[in-house]
Amino acid sequence: DDVPSDASEAMETVSDLTESVQEEPSEAKQKATENVDRKKVTDERVYFPEDWGEDEEKKPARRVSFELSGLAGTNNTQSQNRIGPMKRPTASPAPKETGIEETSTKGSYNIPVSFGAGVKIGLSPRWSIGTGVRYTRLSRQFYGKYTKVGTDGSLANPISSDIHNLQQYIGIPVNAYCDIVSNDMINLYAYAGGTAEKCVSDRYSVLGTDIIHKENVDGLQLSANAGIGVEFLLGKHVGLYIDPSLRYYFNNGQPKSIRTVQPLMLGFEMGIRARL
């Protein structure tokens, strides 16, 4: 039987609506599947940080600071040497080369002074290590005798007078630091280390004359130190620090100085530390 055209069009409309209804669940299902897959990828990123790329958490930068410092040591400026009280000097053989002979057992020693620059590198939130270069000036005055020996071995008349001795050292200190208290205002820490120094000048001036005598110094002066320091933060990148310490200077065959007479000394270092 022939179906009227109106009825045929109505059936086609119903068929189209049925297909549309069937397609909508399929699209919704596909979107839901995509959401599940996306969540799966997101969850996988939690367990595979090497795939995170730019989202990976970065490690904190290593702390680095530079410092300028001055160091002064304490001593008895009227120290005696270790051979005892004043006594009559014994006769000594004739010198074979020009030199200075100390004829008194007493001498005065000036406070040793040092200046330096260094760098401090953080190894962990509490630990850091520091090194640099340091110049040290040691001086003393004593009564002695200057004797000049000619190239032919002849001896000039010795000159007895007060003599001023100036020693200059260049050293490399190395210290390890451990922070005890650290905040935005103050940093309290303990430290320990050592220093190796080379005497670059050992100069003697005979007072009352224009005579200057220099001697070469072999070997190194080694020392160990330990102390507690405090740094007051003046800003985000600048701090003022004070490092009192106890220092011991080993017997390394160096010329006589306050260090050889009094090897255990108390030192006070003060300086400015700039943080990067």
Coordinates of C-alpha atoms in Angstrom, one line a residue:
D1 CA 0.0 0.0 0.0
D2 CA 1.2 3.5 -0.7
V3 CA 2.0 5.6 2.3
P4 CA 0.9 9.2 2.2
S5 CA 3.7 11.6 1.8
D6 CA 2.9 13.4 5.0
A7 CA 3.2 10.1 6.9
S8 CA 6.5 9.3 5.1
E9 CA 8.0 12.6 6.2
A10 CA 6.9 12.0 9.7
M11 CA 8.5 8.6 9.9
E12 CA 11.8 10.1 8.5
T13 CA 11.7 12.8 11.2
V14 CA 11.2 10.1 13.9
S15 CA 14.1 8.1 12.5
D16 CA 16.5 11.2 12.5
L17 CA 15.6 11.9 16.2
T18 CA 16.2 8.3 17.1
E19 CA 19.7 8.4 15.5
S20 CA 20.4 11.7 17.2
V21 CA 19.5 10.3 20.6
Q22 CA 21.7 7.3 19.9
E23 CA 24.7 9.5 19.0
E24 CA 24.5 11.7 22.0
P25 CA 25.3 8.9 24.6
S26 CA 28.2 7.8 22.3
E27 CA 29.7 11.4 22.3
A28 CA 29.2 11.7 26.1
K29 CA 30.9 8.3 26.6
Q30 CA 33.8 9.4 24.4
K31 CA 34.3 12.7 26.4
A32 CA 34.1 10.8 29.7
T33 CA 36.8 8.4 28.4
E34 CA 39.0 11.3 27.4
N35 CA 38.6 12.8 30.9
V36 CA 39.6 9.5 32.5
D37 CA 42.6 9.2 30.2
R38 CA 43.6 12.8 31.1
K39 CA 43.3 12.1 34.8
K40 CA 45.4 9.0 34.3
V41 CA 48.1 11.0 32.7
T42 CA 47.9 13.6 35.5
D43 CA 48.2 10.8 38.1
E44 CA 51.1 9.2 36.3
R45 CA 53.0 12.6 36.6
V46 CA 53.0 12.1 40.4
Y47 CA 54.9 8.9 40.1
F48 CA 57.2 9.9 37.3
P49 CA 58.8 13.2 38.1
E50 CA 61.4 12.9 35.3
D51 CA 58.5 13.6 32.9
W52 CA 57.3 16.7 34.7
G53 CA 59.5 19.1 32.7
E54 CA 59.2 22.6 33.9
D55 CA 56.8 21.6 36.7
E56 CA 59.6 19.8 38.6
E57 CA 60.5 21.5 41.8
K58 CA 63.9 23.2 41.6
K59 CA 66.6 22.7 44.3
P60 CA 67.6 25.9 46.3
A61 CA 70.6 27.7 45.0
R62 CA 73.9 27.3 46.8
R63 CA 74.6 30.1 49.3
V64 CA 77.7 32.1 48.4
S65 CA 79.1 35.2 50.3
F66 CA 82.2 37.3 50.1
E67 CA 83.9 39.0 53.0
L68 CA 86.5 41.6 53.9
S69 CA 88.0 41.2 57.4
G70 CA 90.6 42.4 59.9
L71 CA 92.1 40.2 62.6
A72 CA 94.0 41.3 65.8
G73 CA 95.6 39.0 68.3
T74 CA 96.0 39.6 72.0
N75 CA 99.4 39.3 73.7
N76 CA 101.5 40.7 76.6
T77 CA 103.4 43.5 74.8
Q78 CA 106.3 43.2 77.3
S79 CA 106.9 39.4 77.0
Q80 CA 110.1 37.7 77.9
N81 CA 111.4 34.9 75.8
R82 CA 111.7 31.3 77.1
I83 CA 115.3 31.2 78.1
G84 CA 114.6 33.0 81.5
P85 CA 115.4 36.3 83.1
M86 CA 118.1 38.7 82.2
K87 CA 121.6 37.2 82.4
R88 CA 125.1 38.0 81.1
P89 CA 125.3 37.0 77.4
T90 CA 127.9 34.3 76.7
A91 CA 130.6 34.7 74.1
S92 CA 129.6 33.6 70.6
P93 CA 131.8 32.7 67.7
A94 CA 132.6 35.2 65.1
P95 CA 129.8 35.4 62.5
K96 CA 130.5 34.1 59.0
E97 CA 128.0 36.4 57.3
T98 CA 126.3 39.7 57.9
G99 CA 123.5 39.4 60.5
I100 CA 121.7 40.3 63.6
E101 CA 122.3 38.9 67.0
E102 CA 119.9 39.4 69.9
T103 CA 121.9 40.2 73.1
S104 CA 119.0 40.8 75.5
T105 CA 116.5 38.3 76.9
K106 CA 113.7 40.9 76.9
G107 CA 111.8 42.3 74.0
S108 CA 108.5 44.1 73.3
Y109 CA 106.0 42.7 70.9
N110 CA 103.3 44.7 69.1
I111 CA 99.8 43.3 68.6
P112 CA 99.7 41.2 65.4
V113 CA 97.3 42.5 62.8
S114 CA 95.9 40.8 59.7
F115 CA 93.7 41.9 56.8
G116 CA 92.1 39.6 54.3
A117 CA 89.4 38.8 51.8
G118 CA 87.6 35.5 51.3
V119 CA 84.6 33.6 50.1
K120 CA 82.1 31.4 52.1
I121 CA 80.2 28.7 50.3
G122 CA 77.1 26.9 51.7
L123 CA 77.2 23.1 51.6
S124 CA 73.8 22.5 53.3
P125 CA 71.3 24.6 55.3
R126 CA 73.6 24.5 58.3
W127 CA 77.1 23.8 57.0
S128 CA 79.5 25.9 54.9
I129 CA 83.2 26.2 54.2
G130 CA 85.3 29.4 53.8
T131 CA 88.7 30.2 52.4
G132 CA 90.6 33.2 51.1
V133 CA 93.9 35.1 51.4
R134 CA 95.2 37.0 54.4
Y135 CA 98.1 39.5 55.0
T136 CA 99.6 39.5 58.5
R137 CA 102.0 42.0 60.0
L138 CA 104.2 41.0 63.0
S139 CA 106.6 43.4 64.7
R140 CA 108.9 43.5 67.8
Q141 CA 111.8 45.5 69.2
F142 CA 114.8 44.2 71.1
Y143 CA 118.4 45.1 72.0
G144 CA 120.9 43.4 69.8
K145 CA 124.1 43.6 67.7
Y146 CA 124.5 44.1 64.0
T147 CA 127.7 42.7 62.4
K148 CA 128.7 43.2 58.8
V149 CA 131.0 40.7 57.2
G150 CA 132.8 41.8 54.0
T151 CA 133.2 39.7 50.9
D152 CA 136.8 38.9 51.9
G153 CA 135.6 37.7 55.4
S154 CA 136.7 40.8 57.2
L155 CA 134.5 42.0 60.2
A156 CA 133.4 45.5 60.6
N157 CA 133.0 47.0 64.0
P158 CA 129.7 45.6 65.4
I159 CA 126.9 48.0 66.2
S160 CA 124.9 47.5 69.4
S161 CA 121.6 49.2 69.4
D162 CA 117.8 48.8 69.7
I163 CA 116.6 46.9 66.7
H164 CA 113.1 46.8 65.2
N165 CA 112.0 43.6 63.4
L166 CA 109.1 43.6 60.9
Q167 CA 107.7 40.3 59.6
Q168 CA 105.1 40.1 56.8
Y169 CA 103.1 36.9 56.0
I170 CA 100.7 35.9 53.3
G171 CA 98.4 33.0 54.2
I172 CA 95.5 31.0 53.1
P173 CA 92.9 30.2 55.8
V174 CA 90.4 27.3 55.5
N175 CA 87.4 27.1 58.0
A176 CA 84.3 25.0 58.3
Y177 CA 81.2 26.7 59.7
C178 CA 78.1 25.2 61.5
D179 CA 75.1 27.5 62.0
I180 CA 73.6 27.3 65.5
V181 CA 70.9 30.1 65.2
S182 CA 70.0 31.7 61.9
N183 CA 67.2 34.1 61.2
D184 CA 66.6 37.4 59.4
M185 CA 68.4 39.4 62.0
I186 CA 71.3 37.3 63.4
N187 CA 73.4 34.3 62.6
L188 CA 75.2 32.5 65.4
Y189 CA 77.7 29.8 64.4
A190 CA 80.7 27.8 65.5
Y191 CA 83.7 27.3 63.3
A192 CA 87.1 25.6 63.2
G193 CA 90.0 25.3 60.7
G194 CA 93.6 26.2 60.0
T195 CA 95.9 28.5 58.1
A196 CA 99.1 28.0 56.2
E197 CA 101.3 31.2 55.9
K198 CA 104.5 32.1 54.1
C199 CA 106.8 34.8 55.4
V200 CA 107.5 37.1 52.5
S201 CA 109.6 39.7 54.4
D202 CA 111.8 39.5 57.5
R203 CA 113.3 43.0 57.9
Y204 CA 115.5 44.4 60.7
S205 CA 116.1 48.1 61.2
V206 CA 119.0 49.2 63.5
L207 CA 117.6 52.3 65.3
G208 CA 119.6 55.4 65.2
T209 CA 121.2 54.4 61.9
D210 CA 120.2 53.9 58.3
I211 CA 121.1 50.2 58.4
I212 CA 118.4 47.8 57.2
H213 CA 119.1 44.0 57.1
K214 CA 116.8 41.4 55.5
E215 CA 116.8 37.7 55.9
N216 CA 115.2 34.9 53.9
V217 CA 112.7 32.6 55.7
D218 CA 112.2 29.0 54.7
G219 CA 109.1 26.8 55.3
L220 CA 105.5 27.7 56.3
Q221 CA 103.8 28.8 59.5
L222 CA 100.9 26.4 60.2
S223 CA 98.2 27.1 62.8
A224 CA 94.9 25.8 64.0
N225 CA 91.9 27.8 65.3
A226 CA 88.4 27.3 66.7
G227 CA 85.8 29.8 67.8
I228 CA 82.2 31.0 67.9
G229 CA 81.1 33.8 65.7
V230 CA 78.1 36.1 65.3
E231 CA 76.8 37.9 62.2
F232 CA 74.4 40.9 62.4
L233 CA 72.4 41.2 59.2
L234 CA 72.2 44.8 58.1
G235 CA 70.1 43.9 55.1
K236 CA 69.2 41.1 52.8
H237 CA 72.7 40.9 51.3
V238 CA 75.0 42.5 53.9
G239 CA 76.1 41.5 57.3
L240 CA 78.6 42.6 60.0
Y241 CA 80.4 39.8 61.7
I242 CA 82.7 39.2 64.7
D243 CA 84.6 36.0 65.1
P244 CA 86.5 35.6 68.4
S245 CA 88.7 32.5 68.3
L246 CA 91.5 30.6 70.1
R247 CA 94.5 30.0 67.8
Y248 CA 97.6 27.8 68.2
Y249 CA 100.8 28.4 66.1
F250 CA 102.9 25.3 65.6
N251 CA 106.7 25.3 65.9
N252 CA 107.7 25.4 62.2
G253 CA 111.2 27.0 62.4
Q254 CA 110.0 30.5 61.8
P255 CA 111.8 33.7 63.0
K256 CA 111.2 34.8 66.5
S257 CA 108.0 36.6 67.1
I258 CA 105.1 36.8 69.5
R259 CA 103.9 33.5 67.9
T260 CA 107.0 31.6 68.8
V261 CA 107.1 33.1 72.3
Q262 CA 103.4 32.7 73.0
P263 CA 102.0 30.1 70.5
L264 CA 98.5 30.0 72.1
M265 CA 96.7 33.2 71.4
L266 CA 93.2 34.8 71.4
G267 CA 92.2 36.4 68.2
F268 CA 89.4 38.8 67.3
E269 CA 88.3 38.9 63.6
M270 CA 85.8 41.5 62.4
G271 CA 84.5 42.2 58.9
I272 CA 81.8 42.7 56.4
R273 CA 80.1 39.8 54.6
A274 CA 78.2 40.3 51.3
R275 CA 75.8 37.6 50.2
L276 CA 74.9 36.8 46.6

